[in-house]
Amino acid sequence: MHELSIAENIIKVVTEQCKTLQIQPYEIVKVKIKIGKLTCVSSESLIFAFDIIKNEACLPNASLEIDSVPISIHCKICQKEYTLKENESVLCFLCPTCGSENIELLSGKELYIESIETNERN
Amino acid sequence: MEIKLLTKVLEVNENIAKENRLLFKTKGVFTINLMGAPGSGKTSLIEKTVILLKDRISIGVIVGDISGSIDAKRIASYKIPVVQINTENIGGQCHLDANMVKQASSSLPLEKINVLFIENVGNLICPAEFELGENKKVVLASVPEGDDKPLKYPVLFQIADLIVLNKMDLIDKCEFQVMRFQKNIRKINPKVQVFKVSTKTGEGISQWINWLIENLEKSKKGVS
């Protein structure tokens, strides 16, 4: 259940940004986040945790929108790129084309807040 | 109105981890984040290490558990500095974070410690996400857990700087195949070393001790 910690961290970042941007937290209607598949964060659990604690943080109107990012790798030997399919459960850090272990991760570790959205009044 | 942020969710944790890393470096402490499933033998590995090295280097331990101080008491019996973190007081978290380590470190005599073990909460998922400010991440697996664990919990095995396979004394009693375990690890972390040990019989422990000493020396020279 690291989703609760992650929800708390999202709320911390958003409330800090509200101060910087001089927005009232209750004006926030949406928080968009990107989550890479490698983070093992469950979207359902994260939304559940976020909805439970958002009121305490004066973010009652905010809903969490999650964009899930697939794992993709680039082989430094054959220069091919490969994106793991949605149902591909076994993670593999070997190039599926040439079998090389000399690969770099292009995406999948994302865990960041992309944007916040306020209501139309602004 | 949409406002772009592009801010890391765990930025706060990562900033504290950076502070911890700097503090440990300044005090000359080599830090290991020891992660693994409950019952894999994390405390036993620390105990074995303390027994073998306490005359040569000074060791400190931070122990993370949801509840209780069983492990801390075990380690304290070797008369070394130990701090217990109980996450039940902070929502029963299944992992340690940088702030907990920062707080715990403040009650340790860091200037007198060469190696600090941070024994994470027994879990193969959540600790992977939280940087603590450690020098090395060591993942401890054990034979009874099965050789398929690297494929079931790839993230933790993927970020490991070293993997130690414990309870080799049970290899004949389990369906575990070392070759298959190593093959599974190679798929997700091709370059990582795997040491086969038994904290009970002492088998393979010297390889682990040598690795520890070597990396401690490297960190003193600023290589690690």
mmCIF file of C-alpha atoms in Angstrom:
data_model
loop_
_atom_site.group_PDB
_atom_site.id
_atom_site.type_symbol
_atom_site.label_atom_id
_atom_site.label_comp_id
_atom_site.label_asym_id
_atom_site.label_seq_id
_atom_site.Cartn_x
_atom_site.Cartn_y
_atom_site.Cartn_z
ATOM 1 C CA MET A 1 0.000 0.000 0.000
ATOM 2 C CA HIS A 2 2.493 2.655 -1.042
ATOM 3 C CA GLU A 3 -0.411 4.336 -2.850
ATOM 4 C CA LEU A 4 -1.375 6.156 0.364
ATOM 5 C CA SER A 5 2.128 7.671 0.669
ATOM 6 C CA ILE A 6 2.036 8.608 -2.987
ATOM 7 C CA ALA A 7 -1.404 10.234 -2.605
ATOM 8 C CA GLU A 8 -0.041 12.211 0.378
ATOM 9 C CA ASN A 9 2.939 13.315 -1.688
ATOM 10 C CA ILE A 10 0.705 14.415 -4.572
ATOM 11 C CA ILE A 11 -1.372 16.494 -2.171
ATOM 12 C CA LYS A 12 1.767 18.031 -0.635
ATOM 13 C CA VAL A 13 3.067 19.097 -4.048
ATOM 14 C CA VAL A 14 -0.314 20.454 -5.172
ATOM 15 C CA THR A 15 -0.921 22.485 -1.996
ATOM 16 C CA GLU A 16 2.602 23.926 -2.205
ATOM 17 C CA GLN A 17 1.979 24.896 -5.828
ATOM 18 C CA CYS A 18 -1.320 26.526 -4.830
ATOM 19 C CA LYS A 19 0.611 28.825 -2.477
ATOM 20 C CA THR A 20 3.170 29.676 -5.163
ATOM 21 C CA LEU A 21 0.525 30.297 -7.807
ATOM 22 C CA GLN A 22 -1.831 32.027 -5.344
ATOM 23 C CA ILE A 23 -4.724 29.678 -6.051
ATOM 24 C CA GLN A 24 -7.141 28.503 -3.374
ATOM 25 C CA PRO A 25 -6.896 24.687 -3.038
ATOM 26 C CA TYR A 26 -10.705 24.288 -3.328
ATOM 27 C CA GLU A 27 -10.510 25.806 -6.818
ATOM 28 C CA ILE A 28 -8.571 22.789 -8.086
ATOM 29 C CA VAL A 29 -10.876 20.455 -10.004
ATOM 30 C CA LYS A 30 -8.365 18.109 -11.585
ATOM 31 C CA VAL A 31 -4.855 16.823 -10.925
ATOM 32 C CA LYS A 32 -3.318 15.031 -13.897
ATOM 33 C CA ILE A 33 -0.517 12.610 -13.163
ATOM 34 C CA LYS A 34 1.639 10.306 -15.263
ATOM 35 C CA ILE A 35 2.506 6.909 -13.867
ATOM 36 C CA GLY A 36 4.939 4.522 -15.513
ATOM 37 C CA LYS A 37 4.127 0.807 -15.452
ATOM 38 C CA LEU A 38 7.429 0.118 -13.663
ATOM 39 C CA THR A 39 6.353 1.972 -10.549
ATOM 40 C CA CYS A 40 3.849 -0.789 -9.611
ATOM 41 C CA VAL A 41 1.362 1.838 -8.508
ATOM 42 C CA SER A 42 -2.242 0.677 -8.716
ATOM 43 C CA SER A 43 -4.360 3.445 -10.254
ATOM 44 C CA GLU A 44 -7.531 2.269 -8.499
ATOM 45 C CA SER A 45 -5.853 2.233 -5.079
ATOM 46 C CA LEU A 46 -4.238 5.611 -5.686
ATOM 47 C CA ILE A 47 -7.555 7.259 -6.640
ATOM 48 C CA PHE A 48 -9.174 5.591 -3.607
ATOM 49 C CA ALA A 49 -6.456 6.910 -1.262
ATOM 50 C CA PHE A 50 -6.491 10.369 -2.854
ATOM 51 C CA ASP A 51 -10.284 10.679 -2.489
ATOM 52 C CA ILE A 52 -10.091 9.704 1.189
ATOM 53 C CA ILE A 53 -7.484 12.279 2.170
ATOM 54 C CA LYS A 54 -8.250 15.159 -0.202
ATOM 55 C CA ASN A 55 -10.847 16.762 2.077
ATOM 56 C CA GLU A 56 -8.387 17.107 4.943
ATOM 57 C CA ALA A 57 -6.071 18.935 2.586
ATOM 58 C CA CYS A 58 -8.799 21.341 1.494
ATOM 59 C CA LEU A 59 -8.857 19.863 -1.995
ATOM 60 C CA PRO A 60 -12.480 18.632 -1.913
ATOM 61 C CA ASN A 61 -13.199 19.365 -5.563
ATOM 62 C CA ALA A 62 -10.085 17.783 -7.008
ATOM 63 C CA SER A 63 -10.256 14.549 -8.937
ATOM 64 C CA LEU A 64 -7.231 12.550 -9.931
ATOM 65 C CA GLU A 65 -6.700 11.751 -13.604
ATOM 66 C CA ILE A 66 -4.081 9.102 -14.260
ATOM 67 C CA ASP A 67 -2.227 8.611 -17.512
ATOM 68 C CA SER A 68 -0.488 5.250 -17.516
ATOM 69 C CA VAL A 69 2.847 5.119 -19.373
ATOM 70 C CA PRO A 70 4.010 1.820 -20.897
ATOM 71 C CA ILE A 71 7.531 0.425 -20.471
ATOM 72 C CA SER A 72 9.681 1.009 -23.536
ATOM 73 C CA ILE A 73 13.324 0.181 -24.129
ATOM 74 C CA HIS A 74 15.994 1.068 -26.695
ATOM 75 C CA CYS A 75 18.734 -1.374 -27.666
ATOM 76 C CA LYS A 76 22.115 0.321 -27.901
ATOM 77 C CA ILE A 77 23.417 -2.490 -30.132
ATOM 78 C CA CYS A 78 20.762 -2.948 -32.825
ATOM 79 C CA GLN A 79 19.201 0.496 -32.214
ATOM 80 C CA LYS A 80 15.665 -0.964 -32.145
ATOM 81 C CA GLU A 81 13.006 0.312 -29.796
ATOM 82 C CA TYR A 82 10.439 -1.895 -28.128
ATOM 83 C CA THR A 83 7.332 -1.068 -26.125
ATOM 84 C CA LEU A 84 5.861 -3.707 -23.854
ATOM 85 C CA LYS A 85 2.255 -4.467 -24.660
ATOM 86 C CA GLU A 86 -0.486 -3.891 -22.122
ATOM 87 C CA ASN A 87 -0.910 -7.594 -21.384
ATOM 88 C CA GLU A 88 2.803 -8.416 -21.475
ATOM 89 C CA SER A 89 3.370 -9.273 -17.859
ATOM 90 C CA VAL A 90 6.993 -10.346 -17.864
ATOM 91 C CA LEU A 91 9.351 -7.438 -17.801
ATOM 92 C CA CYS A 92 12.500 -8.099 -19.766
ATOM 93 C CA PHE A 93 15.642 -6.012 -19.918
ATOM 94 C CA LEU A 94 17.089 -7.950 -22.813
ATOM 95 C CA CYS A 95 16.573 -6.733 -26.375
ATOM 96 C CA PRO A 96 13.781 -8.861 -27.896
ATOM 97 C CA THR A 97 15.420 -8.521 -31.338
ATOM 98 C CA CYS A 98 19.114 -9.246 -30.776
ATOM 99 C CA GLY A 99 19.139 -10.467 -27.152
ATOM 100 C CA SER A 100 21.635 -7.818 -26.033
ATOM 101 C CA GLU A 101 21.633 -6.700 -22.416
ATOM 102 C CA ASN A 102 22.947 -3.296 -23.457
ATOM 103 C CA ILE A 103 19.622 -1.509 -23.343
ATOM 104 C CA GLU A 104 18.310 1.740 -21.960
ATOM 105 C CA LEU A 105 14.921 2.417 -20.477
ATOM 106 C CA LEU A 106 12.987 5.037 -22.442
ATOM 107 C CA SER A 107 9.838 5.113 -20.339
ATOM 108 C CA GLY A 108 8.051 3.304 -17.537
ATOM 109 C CA LYS A 109 9.495 4.945 -14.422
ATOM 110 C CA GLU A 110 7.393 8.125 -14.607
ATOM 111 C CA LEU A 111 5.746 9.342 -11.440
ATOM 112 C CA TYR A 112 5.027 13.009 -11.840
ATOM 113 C CA ILE A 113 2.262 15.573 -11.746
ATOM 114 C CA GLU A 114 1.664 16.806 -15.234
ATOM 115 C CA SER A 115 -0.786 19.598 -14.503
ATOM 116 C CA ILE A 116 -3.510 20.954 -12.280
ATOM 117 C CA GLU A 117 -6.793 22.335 -13.503
ATOM 118 C CA THR A 118 -8.868 25.031 -11.860
ATOM 119 C CA ASN A 119 -12.539 25.751 -12.459
ATOM 120 C CA GLU A 120 -13.685 28.007 -15.282
ATOM 121 C CA ARG A 121 -13.939 31.134 -13.129
ATOM 122 C CA ASN A 122 -10.212 31.553 -13.631
ATOM 123 C CA MET B 1 -7.607 26.625 -16.692
ATOM 124 C CA GLU B 2 -4.875 24.021 -16.908
ATOM 125 C CA ILE B 3 -1.523 24.809 -15.314
ATOM 126 C CA LYS B 4 1.452 22.651 -16.301
ATOM 127 C CA LEU B 5 3.550 21.515 -13.338
ATOM 128 C CA LEU B 6 5.732 18.574 -14.445
ATOM 129 C CA THR B 7 6.753 18.041 -10.831
ATOM 130 C CA LYS B 8 7.937 14.685 -9.519
ATOM 131 C CA VAL B 9 5.437 13.229 -7.046
ATOM 132 C CA LEU B 10 8.227 12.064 -4.753
ATOM 133 C CA GLU B 11 10.263 15.250 -5.079
ATOM 134 C CA VAL B 12 10.012 15.927 -1.338
ATOM 135 C CA ASN B 13 11.298 12.430 -0.530
ATOM 136 C CA GLU B 14 14.077 12.692 -3.105
ATOM 137 C CA ASN B 15 15.226 16.036 -1.709
ATOM 138 C CA ILE B 16 15.422 14.600 1.820
ATOM 139 C CA ALA B 17 17.244 11.540 0.424
ATOM 140 C CA LYS B 18 19.810 13.918 -1.102
ATOM 141 C CA GLU B 19 20.267 15.596 2.301
ATOM 142 C CA ASN B 20 20.726 12.163 3.921
ATOM 143 C CA ARG B 21 23.270 11.155 1.267
ATOM 144 C CA LEU B 22 25.263 14.316 1.884
ATOM 145 C CA LEU B 23 25.102 13.830 5.671
ATOM 146 C CA PHE B 24 26.311 10.213 5.401
ATOM 147 C CA LYS B 25 29.109 11.256 3.032
ATOM 148 C CA THR B 26 30.219 14.059 5.341
ATOM 149 C CA LYS B 27 30.274 11.720 8.336
ATOM 150 C CA GLY B 28 32.039 8.984 6.342
ATOM 151 C CA VAL B 29 29.200 6.470 6.673
ATOM 152 C CA PHE B 30 28.711 3.809 3.988
ATOM 153 C CA THR B 31 24.991 3.059 3.855
ATOM 154 C CA ILE B 32 23.141 -0.017 2.658
ATOM 155 C CA ASN B 33 19.403 -0.177 2.069
ATOM 156 C CA LEU B 34 18.641 -3.846 2.736
ATOM 157 C CA MET B 35 15.368 -4.955 1.193
ATOM 158 C CA GLY B 36 13.589 -8.280 0.901
ATOM 159 C CA ALA B 37 10.474 -10.229 1.788
ATOM 160 C CA PRO B 38 9.473 -10.833 5.420
ATOM 161 C CA GLY B 39 11.432 -13.838 6.650
ATOM 162 C CA SER B 40 14.111 -13.715 3.937
ATOM 163 C CA GLY B 41 16.748 -13.267 6.658
ATOM 164 C CA LYS B 42 17.552 -9.555 6.612
ATOM 165 C CA THR B 43 18.167 -9.375 10.367
ATOM 166 C CA SER B 44 20.115 -12.655 10.273
ATOM 167 C CA LEU B 45 22.394 -11.309 7.537
ATOM 168 C CA ILE B 46 23.061 -8.192 9.605
ATOM 169 C CA GLU B 47 23.732 -10.312 12.723
ATOM 170 C CA LYS B 48 26.150 -12.561 10.823
ATOM 171 C CA THR B 49 27.925 -9.494 9.410
ATOM 172 C CA VAL B 50 28.200 -7.887 12.849
ATOM 173 C CA ILE B 51 29.647 -11.078 14.358
ATOM 174 C CA LEU B 52 32.285 -11.320 11.627
ATOM 175 C CA LEU B 53 33.197 -7.642 11.351
ATOM 176 C CA LYS B 54 32.597 -5.951 14.701
ATOM 177 C CA ASP B 55 36.300 -6.016 15.590
ATOM 178 C CA ARG B 56 37.273 -4.442 12.268
ATOM 179 C CA ILE B 57 34.574 -1.882 11.514
ATOM 180 C CA SER B 58 31.861 -0.143 13.434
ATOM 181 C CA ILE B 59 28.316 -0.926 12.335
ATOM 182 C CA GLY B 60 25.030 0.866 13.029
ATOM 183 C CA VAL B 61 21.534 -0.288 12.133
ATOM 184 C CA ILE B 62 18.170 1.317 11.433
ATOM 185 C CA VAL B 63 15.387 -1.267 11.526
ATOM 186 C CA GLY B 64 12.030 -0.676 9.882
ATOM 187 C CA ASP B 65 8.984 -2.696 10.864
ATOM 188 C CA ILE B 66 5.293 -2.008 10.985
ATOM 189 C CA SER B 67 5.190 -2.940 14.648
ATOM 190 C CA GLY B 68 7.351 -4.108 17.546
ATOM 191 C CA SER B 69 11.072 -4.090 18.256
ATOM 192 C CA ILE B 70 11.984 -7.791 17.995
ATOM 193 C CA ASP B 71 14.668 -7.211 15.344
ATOM 194 C CA ALA B 72 16.124 -4.166 17.077
ATOM 195 C CA LYS B 73 16.469 -6.141 20.326
ATOM 196 C CA ARG B 74 18.213 -8.962 18.456
ATOM 197 C CA ILE B 75 20.707 -6.525 16.953
ATOM 198 C CA ALA B 76 21.171 -4.481 20.150
ATOM 199 C CA SER B 77 22.358 -7.644 21.926
ATOM 200 C CA TYR B 78 25.629 -7.232 19.940
ATOM 201 C CA LYS B 79 26.166 -3.860 21.680
ATOM 202 C CA ILE B 80 25.993 -1.810 18.512
ATOM 203 C CA PRO B 81 23.904 1.347 17.894
ATOM 204 C CA VAL B 82 20.429 0.516 16.613
ATOM 205 C CA VAL B 83 17.258 2.539 16.046
ATOM 206 C CA GLN B 84 13.845 0.986 15.503
ATOM 207 C CA ILE B 85 11.320 2.710 13.242
ATOM 208 C CA ASN B 86 7.711 1.559 13.641
ATOM 209 C CA THR B 87 5.549 2.637 10.756
ATOM 210 C CA GLU B 88 2.312 1.785 12.617
ATOM 211 C CA ASN B 89 2.576 5.268 14.115
ATOM 212 C CA ILE B 90 2.545 6.813 10.647
ATOM 213 C CA GLY B 91 -0.232 4.924 8.893
ATOM 214 C CA GLY B 92 1.384 1.470 8.970
ATOM 215 C CA GLN B 93 3.452 2.180 5.904
ATOM 216 C CA CYS B 94 4.963 -0.830 4.165
ATOM 217 C CA HIS B 95 8.283 0.880 3.397
ATOM 218 C CA LEU B 96 10.733 3.346 4.876
ATOM 219 C CA ASP B 97 11.045 6.809 3.394
ATOM 220 C CA ALA B 98 13.850 9.361 3.471
ATOM 221 C CA ASN B 99 12.297 11.413 6.249
ATOM 222 C CA MET B 100 12.022 8.414 8.599
ATOM 223 C CA VAL B 101 15.696 7.648 7.948
ATOM 224 C CA LYS B 102 16.612 11.292 8.565
ATOM 225 C CA GLN B 103 14.840 11.250 11.938
ATOM 226 C CA ALA B 104 16.335 7.896 12.921
ATOM 227 C CA SER B 105 19.857 8.970 11.898
ATOM 228 C CA SER B 106 19.694 11.935 14.247
ATOM 229 C CA SER B 107 19.783 9.558 17.220
ATOM 230 C CA LEU B 108 22.765 7.560 15.922
ATOM 231 C CA PRO B 109 26.436 8.436 16.601
ATOM 232 C CA LEU B 110 27.148 8.762 12.860
ATOM 233 C CA GLU B 111 30.729 10.000 13.296
ATOM 234 C CA LYS B 112 31.557 6.667 14.950
ATOM 235 C CA ILE B 113 29.843 4.470 12.338
ATOM 236 C CA ASN B 114 31.570 3.025 9.237
ATOM 237 C CA VAL B 115 28.679 1.001 7.855
ATOM 238 C CA LEU B 116 25.007 1.769 8.406
ATOM 239 C CA PHE B 117 22.486 -0.909 7.526
ATOM 240 C CA ILE B 118 18.966 0.311 6.883
ATOM 241 C CA GLU B 119 16.804 -2.783 7.197
ATOM 242 C CA ASN B 120 13.703 -1.873 5.235
ATOM 243 C CA VAL B 121 10.204 -3.155 6.022
ATOM 244 C CA GLY B 122 9.803 -6.700 4.665
ATOM 245 C CA ASN B 123 8.184 -6.136 1.279
ATOM 246 C CA LEU B 124 9.105 -6.736 -2.372
ATOM 247 C CA ILE B 125 7.108 -3.877 -3.879
ATOM 248 C CA CYS B 126 6.886 -0.561 -2.059
ATOM 249 C CA PRO B 127 10.497 0.010 -0.850
ATOM 250 C CA ALA B 128 11.625 0.149 -4.498
ATOM 251 C CA GLU B 129 10.032 3.541 -4.993
ATOM 252 C CA PHE B 130 11.579 5.415 -2.064
ATOM 253 C CA GLU B 131 15.177 6.632 -2.152
ATOM 254 C CA LEU B 132 16.634 6.864 1.356
ATOM 255 C CA GLY B 133 20.038 8.397 0.601
ATOM 256 C CA GLU B 134 21.838 5.061 0.633
ATOM 257 C CA ASN B 135 25.071 4.132 -1.170
ATOM 258 C CA LYS B 136 23.908 0.692 -2.254
ATOM 259 C CA LYS B 137 20.627 -1.170 -2.573
ATOM 260 C CA VAL B 138 20.938 -4.816 -1.592
ATOM 261 C CA VAL B 139 18.042 -7.203 -2.202
ATOM 262 C CA LEU B 140 17.909 -10.345 -0.119
ATOM 263 C CA ALA B 141 15.956 -13.263 -1.577
ATOM 264 C CA SER B 142 15.705 -16.706 -0.023
ATOM 265 C CA VAL B 143 15.345 -20.229 -1.364
ATOM 266 C CA PRO B 144 11.889 -21.030 0.135
ATOM 267 C CA GLU B 145 10.407 -17.973 -1.614
ATOM 268 C CA GLY B 146 10.869 -19.666 -5.010
ATOM 269 C CA ASP B 147 13.024 -18.899 -8.038
ATOM 270 C CA ASP B 148 10.249 -17.015 -9.842
ATOM 271 C CA LYS B 149 10.246 -13.979 -7.547
ATOM 272 C CA PRO B 150 12.428 -11.763 -9.808
ATOM 273 C CA LEU B 151 9.763 -12.081 -12.500
ATOM 274 C CA LYS B 152 6.866 -11.495 -10.125
ATOM 275 C CA TYR B 153 8.440 -8.454 -8.429
ATOM 276 C CA PRO B 154 10.752 -7.144 -11.167
ATOM 277 C CA VAL B 155 11.155 -3.561 -10.007
ATOM 278 C CA LEU B 156 12.938 -4.351 -6.758
ATOM 279 C CA PHE B 157 15.269 -6.833 -8.452
ATOM 280 C CA GLN B 158 15.863 -4.365 -11.280
ATOM 281 C CA ILE B 159 17.128 -1.562 -9.028
ATOM 282 C CA ALA B 160 19.351 -3.850 -6.905
ATOM 283 C CA ASP B 161 23.102 -3.158 -6.829
ATOM 284 C CA LEU B 162 23.565 -6.621 -5.374
ATOM 285 C CA ILE B 163 21.312 -9.630 -4.865
ATOM 286 C CA VAL B 164 21.998 -12.059 -2.039
ATOM 287 C CA LEU B 165 20.266 -15.433 -2.146
ATOM 288 C CA ASN B 166 19.895 -16.744 1.390
ATOM 289 C CA LYS B 167 18.963 -20.117 2.948
ATOM 290 C CA MET B 168 21.095 -22.161 0.540
ATOM 291 C CA ASP B 169 21.090 -24.819 3.268
ATOM 292 C CA LEU B 170 17.456 -25.526 2.287
ATOM 293 C CA ILE B 171 18.154 -25.986 -1.410
ATOM 294 C CA ASP B 172 17.608 -29.779 -1.318
ATOM 295 C CA LYS B 173 14.266 -29.385 0.441
ATOM 296 C CA CYS B 174 12.784 -26.855 -1.996
ATOM 297 C CA GLU B 175 11.872 -26.830 -5.671
ATOM 298 C CA PHE B 176 14.286 -23.938 -6.148
ATOM 299 C CA GLN B 177 16.624 -23.993 -9.161
ATOM 300 C CA VAL B 178 19.555 -21.590 -8.844
ATOM 301 C CA MET B 179 20.110 -21.561 -12.621
ATOM 302 C CA ARG B 180 16.487 -20.589 -13.223
ATOM 303 C CA PHE B 181 16.695 -17.857 -10.546
ATOM 304 C CA GLN B 182 19.829 -16.422 -12.163
ATOM 305 C CA LYS B 183 18.282 -16.631 -15.622
ATOM 306 C CA ASN B 184 15.208 -14.747 -14.363
ATOM 307 C CA ILE B 185 17.407 -12.064 -12.807
ATOM 308 C CA ARG B 186 19.464 -11.699 -15.983
ATOM 309 C CA LYS B 187 16.282 -10.811 -17.883
ATOM 310 C CA ILE B 188 15.622 -7.788 -15.693
ATOM 311 C CA ASN B 189 19.023 -6.796 -14.293
ATOM 312 C CA PRO B 190 21.671 -8.339 -16.560
ATOM 313 C CA LYS B 191 24.761 -6.951 -14.825
ATOM 314 C CA VAL B 192 23.919 -7.509 -11.154
ATOM 315 C CA GLN B 193 25.976 -9.960 -9.078
ATOM 316 C CA VAL B 194 24.202 -12.741 -7.164
ATOM 317 C CA PHE B 195 25.791 -14.216 -4.019
ATOM 318 C CA LYS B 196 24.565 -17.557 -2.694
ATOM 319 C CA VAL B 197 24.714 -17.702 1.094
ATOM 320 C CA SER B 198 23.321 -19.336 4.175
ATOM 321 C CA THR B 199 23.213 -17.125 7.231
ATOM 322 C CA LYS B 200 22.601 -20.297 9.239
ATOM 323 C CA THR B 201 25.628 -22.352 8.130
ATOM 324 C CA GLY B 202 27.853 -19.458 7.047
ATOM 325 C CA GLU B 203 28.123 -20.797 3.483
ATOM 326 C CA GLY B 204 29.087 -18.068 1.003
ATOM 327 C CA ILE B 205 29.147 -15.343 3.654
ATOM 328 C CA SER B 206 32.806 -14.510 2.957
ATOM 329 C CA GLN B 207 31.878 -13.381 -0.561
ATOM 330 C CA TRP B 208 29.329 -10.980 0.931
ATOM 331 C CA ILE B 209 31.821 -9.720 3.536
ATOM 332 C CA ASN B 210 34.458 -9.127 0.831
ATOM 333 C CA TRP B 211 31.946 -7.201 -1.273
ATOM 334 C CA LEU B 212 31.029 -5.074 1.738
ATOM 335 C CA ILE B 213 34.644 -4.265 2.638
ATOM 336 C CA GLU B 214 35.541 -3.561 -0.981
ATOM 337 C CA ASN B 215 32.613 -1.155 -1.408
ATOM 338 C CA LEU B 216 33.304 0.516 1.927
ATOM 339 C CA GLU B 217 36.886 1.173 0.771
ATOM 340 C CA LYS B 218 35.642 2.462 -2.591
ATOM 341 C CA SER B 219 33.251 4.863 -0.870
ATOM 342 C CA LYS B 220 36.073 6.152 1.343
ATOM 343 C CA LYS B 221 38.023 6.943 -1.815
ATOM 344 C CA GLY B 222 34.925 8.598 -3.252
ATOM 345 C CA VAL B 223 34.542 6.023 -6.057
ATOM 346 C CA SER B 224 31.178 4.684 -4.953
#
